[in-house]
């Protein structure tokens, strides 16, 4: 039995956290392929006598809900962490393989795909469950170890929320999300709103470009420059809103003036901003360009992928 005189923070084992995080990193789990890493978590809980259930919208993309204490007997604190990662873009630029966890020489960093986002964090959560397993808790400490955060969340946290609403997973009273935040506690998160903007010109042969053509790409360039830049608003927990033009599609041939150019814009919102307020802001920026250029025409599609998330 561990000494009851040792303060809880002193019982935290750094080595255990690194060990668990390293195990998670060594199991590839790019979004869509989370099954193996979730099997590991299940096994990890099983071996330590930690209660858990597996819940899945798609059996290939499960989520593990694990807890210590009794959720029926007091408040429930849930820690939420995802185990899916973004893909590896250039495996050859890694000194060790992306799925070979390496601790830096000074012992302060752990390298590997997903180490920061957010397998180390899940390593902490699992270690906390083990630490408090035999504690006399009023209520429960729970971990929502989820799939599908880097893509839609439909198979991950959104599915878990549905299960909570259906009464199949205990409703937490408090939730910590272990995403990287430069070790600051943040009580807000940016929202996401996408736009597709199509600039409309007039297609023509290059030879008569100056006479009959209106180059939609050139209009898009003006639009992009109007939109890209810092936004003069601020929220103390999450900073400034962000706007970024991330895709462009235009042109059909080397010798044809493009009649249309479409850009995709990713806008991150802060609390207080709404879909309507941000749309109005973007329209005003583009209309300011149009005021000086009678050939500047555009159509805007708000939230083309239906992925709007409020701040
Ligand atoms: Zn993340």
XYZ file of N, CA and C in Angstrom, residues 104-259:
468
model
N 14.479 13.241 -25.926
C 15.663 14.052 -26.226
C 16.745 13.840 -25.160
N 17.993 14.177 -25.509
C 19.118 13.928 -24.610
C 18.934 14.593 -23.248
N 18.313 15.805 -23.266
C 18.119 16.478 -21.978
C 16.880 15.953 -21.236
N 16.208 14.995 -21.847
C 15.056 14.368 -21.178
C 13.799 15.216 -21.162
N 13.825 16.350 -21.869
C 12.682 17.265 -21.763
C 11.651 17.115 -22.865
N 12.043 16.442 -23.946
C 11.103 16.337 -25.059
C 10.940 14.887 -25.488
N 9.723 14.594 -25.966
C 9.452 13.278 -26.512
C 9.044 13.475 -27.970
N 9.809 12.851 -28.871
C 9.532 12.999 -30.298
C 8.761 11.795 -30.826
N 7.970 12.022 -31.853
C 7.207 10.965 -32.510
C 5.887 11.535 -32.964
N 5.321 10.964 -34.032
C 4.039 11.472 -34.533
C 2.968 11.380 -33.435
N 2.341 12.508 -33.169
C 1.283 12.526 -32.165
C 1.778 12.775 -30.752
N 3.104 12.962 -30.581
C 3.605 13.124 -29.209
C 3.018 14.377 -28.564
N 2.931 15.465 -29.347
C 2.381 16.681 -28.757
C 0.869 16.754 -28.958
N 0.370 16.183 -30.024
C -1.065 16.302 -30.350
C -1.642 14.936 -30.608
N -2.124 14.216 -29.561
C -1.950 14.545 -28.183
C -1.774 13.284 -27.342
N -0.843 12.447 -27.809
C -0.644 11.163 -27.132
C 0.034 11.315 -25.773
N 0.901 12.320 -25.616
C 1.513 12.529 -24.298
C 0.442 12.893 -23.287
N -0.502 13.724 -23.746
C -1.583 14.148 -22.887
C -2.442 12.955 -22.469
N -2.729 12.078 -23.417
C -3.504 10.877 -23.082
C -2.680 9.978 -22.151
N -1.362 9.972 -22.356
C -0.480 9.242 -21.436
C -0.647 9.752 -20.010
N -0.740 11.068 -19.858
C -0.956 11.663 -18.525
C -2.313 11.209 -17.973
N -3.338 11.259 -18.825
C -4.691 10.899 -18.360
C -4.742 9.459 -17.856
N -4.149 8.560 -18.642
C -4.188 7.148 -18.242
C -3.407 6.951 -16.942
N -2.269 7.645 -16.853
C -1.468 7.528 -15.635
C -2.243 8.050 -14.416
N -3.018 9.117 -14.628
C -3.821 9.655 -13.524
C -4.881 8.652 -13.068
N -5.467 7.958 -14.034
C -6.467 6.947 -13.661
C -5.817 5.890 -12.764
N -4.627 5.462 -13.164
C -3.949 4.431 -12.375
C -3.584 4.973 -10.992
N -3.140 6.242 -10.971
C -2.740 6.859 -9.704
C -3.905 6.911 -8.714
N -5.096 7.235 -9.229
C -6.256 7.415 -8.343
C -7.119 6.150 -8.230
N -6.642 5.064 -8.824
C -7.464 3.842 -8.849
C -7.911 3.402 -7.455
N -6.963 3.448 -6.518
C -7.298 2.953 -5.175
C -7.632 4.066 -4.200
N -7.770 5.291 -4.730
C -8.082 6.416 -3.838
C -9.561 6.379 -3.456
N -9.865 6.997 -2.339
C -11.246 7.011 -1.865
C -11.924 8.252 -2.447
N -12.426 8.123 -3.670
C -12.960 9.299 -4.362
C -14.452 9.467 -4.100
N -14.887 10.707 -3.936
C -16.319 11.003 -3.976
C -16.614 11.328 -5.436
N -17.257 10.442 -6.145
C -17.479 10.674 -7.569
C -16.451 9.909 -8.381
N -16.162 10.405 -9.561
C -15.281 9.645 -10.455
C -14.378 10.548 -11.275
N -13.210 10.003 -11.583
C -12.306 10.622 -12.551
C -12.366 9.744 -13.800
N -12.619 10.388 -14.919
C -12.917 9.630 -16.134
C -12.027 10.112 -17.284
N -11.716 9.219 -18.211
C -10.997 9.638 -19.424
C -11.838 9.273 -20.639
N -12.072 10.247 -21.499
C -12.700 9.985 -22.791
C -11.556 9.909 -23.797
N -11.146 8.716 -24.143
C -10.055 8.554 -25.107
C -10.712 8.316 -26.465
N -10.619 9.307 -27.337
C -11.467 9.298 -28.533
C -10.674 9.184 -29.841
N -11.377 8.699 -30.863
C -10.890 8.689 -32.244
C -11.329 9.992 -32.907
N -10.905 10.181 -34.139
C -11.529 11.158 -35.043
C -11.624 12.583 -34.511
N -10.502 13.141 -34.082
C -10.532 14.569 -33.741
C -9.987 15.395 -34.890
N -8.991 14.843 -35.580
C -8.330 15.621 -36.641
C -9.203 15.720 -37.894
N -10.239 14.898 -37.973
C -11.115 14.975 -39.148
C -12.471 15.558 -38.735
N -13.499 14.732 -38.589
C -14.837 15.320 -38.377
C -15.312 15.316 -36.934
N -14.730 14.494 -36.089
C -15.178 14.268 -34.701
C -16.476 13.464 -34.620
N -17.074 13.172 -35.773
C -18.350 12.448 -35.787
C -18.223 11.074 -35.116
N -17.080 10.407 -35.339
C -16.874 9.080 -34.759
C -16.242 9.164 -33.372
N -15.811 10.366 -32.994
C -15.117 10.551 -31.721
C -15.974 11.275 -30.705
N -15.561 12.502 -30.369
C -16.234 13.231 -29.292
C -17.717 13.468 -29.574
N -18.088 13.736 -30.831
C -19.520 13.956 -31.112
C -20.328 12.693 -30.821
N -19.744 11.549 -31.151
C -20.412 10.283 -30.827
C -20.529 10.111 -29.310
N -19.464 10.433 -28.594
C -19.497 10.307 -27.119
C -20.579 11.227 -26.538
N -20.690 12.442 -27.087
C -21.734 13.363 -26.617
C -23.127 12.765 -26.841
N -23.308 12.123 -27.996
C -24.605 11.451 -28.260
C -24.879 10.369 -27.214
N -23.823 9.626 -26.874
C -23.982 8.558 -25.875
C -24.314 9.133 -24.508
N -23.727 10.295 -24.206
C -24.027 10.959 -22.926
C -25.489 11.390 -22.917
N -25.918 11.993 -24.027
C -27.320 12.440 -24.094
C -28.286 11.267 -24.007
N -27.871 10.123 -24.549
C -28.734 8.933 -24.500
C -28.656 8.231 -23.144
N -27.824 8.762 -22.232
C -27.716 8.166 -20.893
C -26.844 6.921 -20.860
N -26.057 6.680 -21.912
C -25.235 5.459 -21.957
C -23.824 5.684 -21.427
N -23.441 6.945 -21.337
C -22.156 7.318 -20.729
C -22.497 8.383 -19.678
N -21.922 8.268 -18.444
C -22.249 9.263 -17.415
C -21.915 10.684 -17.866
N -22.779 11.615 -17.511
C -22.578 13.013 -17.907
C -21.563 13.647 -16.967
N -20.462 14.158 -17.517
C -19.475 14.766 -16.622
C -19.943 16.123 -16.096
N -19.497 16.436 -14.885
C -19.781 17.764 -14.315
C -18.703 18.757 -14.734
N -17.506 18.262 -14.955
C -16.389 19.112 -15.386
C -15.619 18.361 -16.470
N -15.090 19.111 -17.438
C -14.305 18.457 -18.505
C -12.999 19.215 -18.714
N -11.913 18.461 -18.727
C -10.615 18.999 -19.143
C -10.315 18.444 -20.516
N -9.839 19.287 -21.414
C -9.354 18.792 -22.707
C -7.848 19.001 -22.703
N -7.126 17.956 -22.997
C -5.677 18.029 -22.830
C -4.911 18.507 -24.048
N -5.547 19.270 -24.932
C -4.829 19.778 -26.107
C -3.730 20.752 -25.684
N -2.701 20.843 -26.508
C -1.596 21.747 -26.229
C -2.081 23.177 -26.084
N -1.618 23.866 -25.038
C -2.026 25.260 -24.837
C -0.899 26.041 -24.168
N 0.344 25.664 -24.487
C 1.526 26.284 -23.872
C 1.399 26.289 -22.349
N 0.814 25.212 -21.819
C 0.648 25.018 -20.378
C -0.201 26.097 -19.714
N -1.001 26.807 -20.513
C -1.939 27.769 -19.929
C -3.317 27.124 -19.872
N -4.058 27.450 -18.810
C -5.433 26.961 -18.739
C -6.293 27.886 -19.586
N -6.999 27.321 -20.529
C -7.832 28.142 -21.414
C -9.277 27.681 -21.304
N -10.162 28.655 -21.194
C -11.569 28.274 -21.013
C -12.386 28.606 -22.262
N -11.730 28.695 -23.393
C -12.448 28.962 -24.636
C -11.661 28.328 -25.782
N -12.304 28.172 -26.901
C -11.636 27.627 -28.085
C -12.168 28.360 -29.308
N -11.288 28.560 -30.284
C -11.740 29.241 -31.492
C -12.778 28.405 -32.243
N -13.713 29.093 -32.864
C -14.666 28.427 -33.750
C -14.113 28.384 -35.167
N -14.806 27.679 -36.044
C -14.345 27.510 -37.427
C -15.485 27.814 -38.390
N -15.190 28.637 -39.365
C -16.177 28.900 -40.418
C -15.450 28.955 -41.767
N -15.927 28.189 -42.712
C -15.321 28.168 -44.046
C -16.134 28.981 -45.050
N -15.443 29.482 -46.050
C -16.107 30.189 -47.153
C -15.512 29.709 -48.464
N -16.347 29.569 -49.474
C -15.848 29.451 -50.846
C -16.240 30.743 -51.544
N -15.280 31.382 -52.167
C -15.579 32.626 -52.877
C -15.170 32.444 -54.336
N -16.118 32.668 -55.228
C -15.837 32.537 -56.660
C -15.763 33.940 -57.277
N -14.630 34.250 -57.858
C -14.456 35.533 -58.551
C -14.831 35.323 -60.008
N -15.630 36.234 -60.518
C -16.165 36.032 -61.858
C -15.585 37.074 -62.812
N -14.922 36.571 -63.845
C -14.374 37.455 -64.868
C -15.041 37.183 -66.196
N -14.267 37.260 -67.275
C -14.798 36.892 -68.589
C -13.691 36.171 -69.334
N -13.953 34.905 -69.696
C -12.942 34.109 -70.388
C -12.720 34.655 -71.790
N -11.482 34.562 -72.240
C -11.195 34.955 -73.627
C -9.862 34.344 -74.029
N -9.536 34.443 -75.317
C -8.218 34.003 -75.781
C -7.180 35.012 -75.296
N -5.984 34.519 -75.011
C -4.949 35.431 -74.526
C -4.726 36.605 -75.493
N -4.793 36.307 -76.799
C -4.495 37.339 -77.797
C -5.370 38.578 -77.633
N -6.604 38.377 -77.149
C -7.508 39.520 -76.987
C -7.816 39.771 -75.497
N -6.897 39.299 -74.683
C -7.107 39.402 -73.227
C -7.404 40.828 -72.791
N -6.672 41.790 -73.379
C -6.826 43.183 -72.949
C -8.097 43.820 -73.495
N -8.658 43.184 -74.521
C -9.866 43.762 -75.129
C -11.137 43.130 -74.584
N -11.203 41.784 -74.600
C -12.475 41.154 -74.221
C -12.389 40.385 -72.891
N -11.199 40.150 -72.427
C -11.080 39.311 -71.227
C -11.178 40.096 -69.921
N -11.693 39.429 -68.914
C -11.548 39.919 -67.530
C -10.965 38.746 -66.754
N -9.746 38.896 -66.315
C -9.019 37.772 -65.723
C -9.471 37.533 -64.275
N -10.207 36.425 -64.097
C -10.746 36.124 -62.767
C -9.638 35.848 -61.758
N -8.496 35.325 -62.235
C -7.373 35.063 -61.316
C -6.818 36.367 -60.755
N -6.736 37.372 -61.637
C -6.243 38.680 -61.178
C -7.211 39.293 -60.171
N -8.509 39.072 -60.379
C -9.507 39.575 -59.419
C -9.379 38.808 -58.098
N -9.154 37.487 -58.224
C -8.979 36.684 -57.008
C -7.772 37.178 -56.218
N -6.700 37.540 -56.940
C -5.492 38.032 -56.266
C -5.812 39.269 -55.433
N -6.599 40.168 -56.003
C -7.013 41.356 -55.250
C -7.830 40.964 -54.015
N -8.742 40.025 -54.240
C -9.605 39.570 -53.132
C -8.790 38.936 -52.028
N -7.827 38.103 -52.419
C -6.997 37.409 -51.424
C -6.224 38.429 -50.591
N -5.629 39.400 -51.277
C -4.844 40.402 -50.543
C -5.722 41.224 -49.604
N -6.992 41.414 -50.007
C -7.899 42.159 -49.125
C -8.241 41.344 -47.873
N -8.319 40.035 -48.040
C -8.759 39.193 -46.917
C -7.630 38.798 -45.979
N -6.452 38.538 -46.543
C -5.340 38.026 -45.738
C -4.781 39.126 -44.854
N -4.640 38.831 -43.584
C -4.022 39.822 -42.700
C -4.454 39.605 -41.265
N -3.905 40.415 -40.381
C -4.243 40.302 -38.971
C -5.637 40.863 -38.738
N -6.308 40.344 -37.756
C -7.649 40.825 -37.423
C -7.573 41.505 -36.058
N -8.048 42.735 -36.038
C -7.868 43.569 -34.856
C -8.963 43.313 -33.810
N -8.987 42.090 -33.306
C -9.917 41.734 -32.220
C -9.134 40.801 -31.322
N -9.566 40.661 -30.075
C -8.766 39.873 -29.140
C -9.646 39.262 -28.061
N -9.350 38.029 -27.717
C -9.998 37.398 -26.567
C -8.891 36.944 -25.613
N -9.009 37.254 -24.320
C -7.907 36.970 -23.403
C -7.492 35.496 -23.344
N -8.409 34.583 -23.590
C -8.032 33.164 -23.487
C -7.454 32.600 -24.774
N -7.896 33.104 -25.918
C -7.477 32.453 -27.166
C -6.882 33.397 -28.203
N -6.752 34.662 -27.822
C -6.058 35.576 -28.729
C -6.935 36.099 -29.838
N -6.300 36.300 -31.000
C -6.975 36.935 -32.133
C -7.747 35.913 -32.968
N -8.764 36.376 -33.702
C -9.314 35.514 -34.752
C -8.254 35.335 -35.846
N -8.439 34.341 -36.682
C -7.467 34.086 -37.749
C -8.219 33.891 -39.061
N -7.643 34.443 -40.127
C -8.201 34.164 -41.455
C -7.063 33.706 -42.356
N -7.338 32.689 -43.170
C -6.320 32.221 -44.100
C -6.976 31.706 -45.381
N -6.483 32.192 -46.505
C -6.953 31.695 -47.807
C -6.101 30.474 -48.133
N -6.725 29.310 -48.211
C -5.937 28.080 -48.249
C -5.977 27.302 -49.556
N -6.918 27.616 -50.437
C -6.951 26.899 -51.716
C -7.392 27.856 -52.817
N -6.907 27.563 -54.022
C -7.370 28.335 -55.187
C -7.496 27.385 -56.370
N -8.509 27.620 -57.161
C -8.744 26.767 -58.334
C -9.165 27.689 -59.472
N -8.418 27.648 -60.568
C -8.785 28.509 -61.694
C -8.073 28.040 -62.960
N -8.620 28.441 -64.088
C -7.929 28.227 -65.355
C -8.242 26.896 -66.001
N -8.302 26.915 -67.343
C -8.562 25.676 -68.082
C -7.442 25.351 -69.066
N -6.728 26.373 -69.530
C -5.661 26.123 -70.507
C -4.645 27.260 -70.456
N -3.471 26.942 -70.962
C -2.349 27.856 -70.989
C -2.686 29.165 -71.721
N -3.540 29.071 -72.740
C -3.784 30.242 -73.596
C -5.200 30.811 -73.458
N -5.848 30.505 -72.297
C -7.207 31.012 -72.082
C -7.252 31.842 -70.804
N -7.752 33.059 -70.936
C -7.936 33.918 -69.758
C -9.014 33.265 -68.879
N -8.724 33.026 -67.604
C -9.712 32.333 -66.775
C -10.949 33.195 -66.507
N -12.104 32.582 -66.704
C -13.356 33.289 -66.475
C -13.839 33.158 -65.039
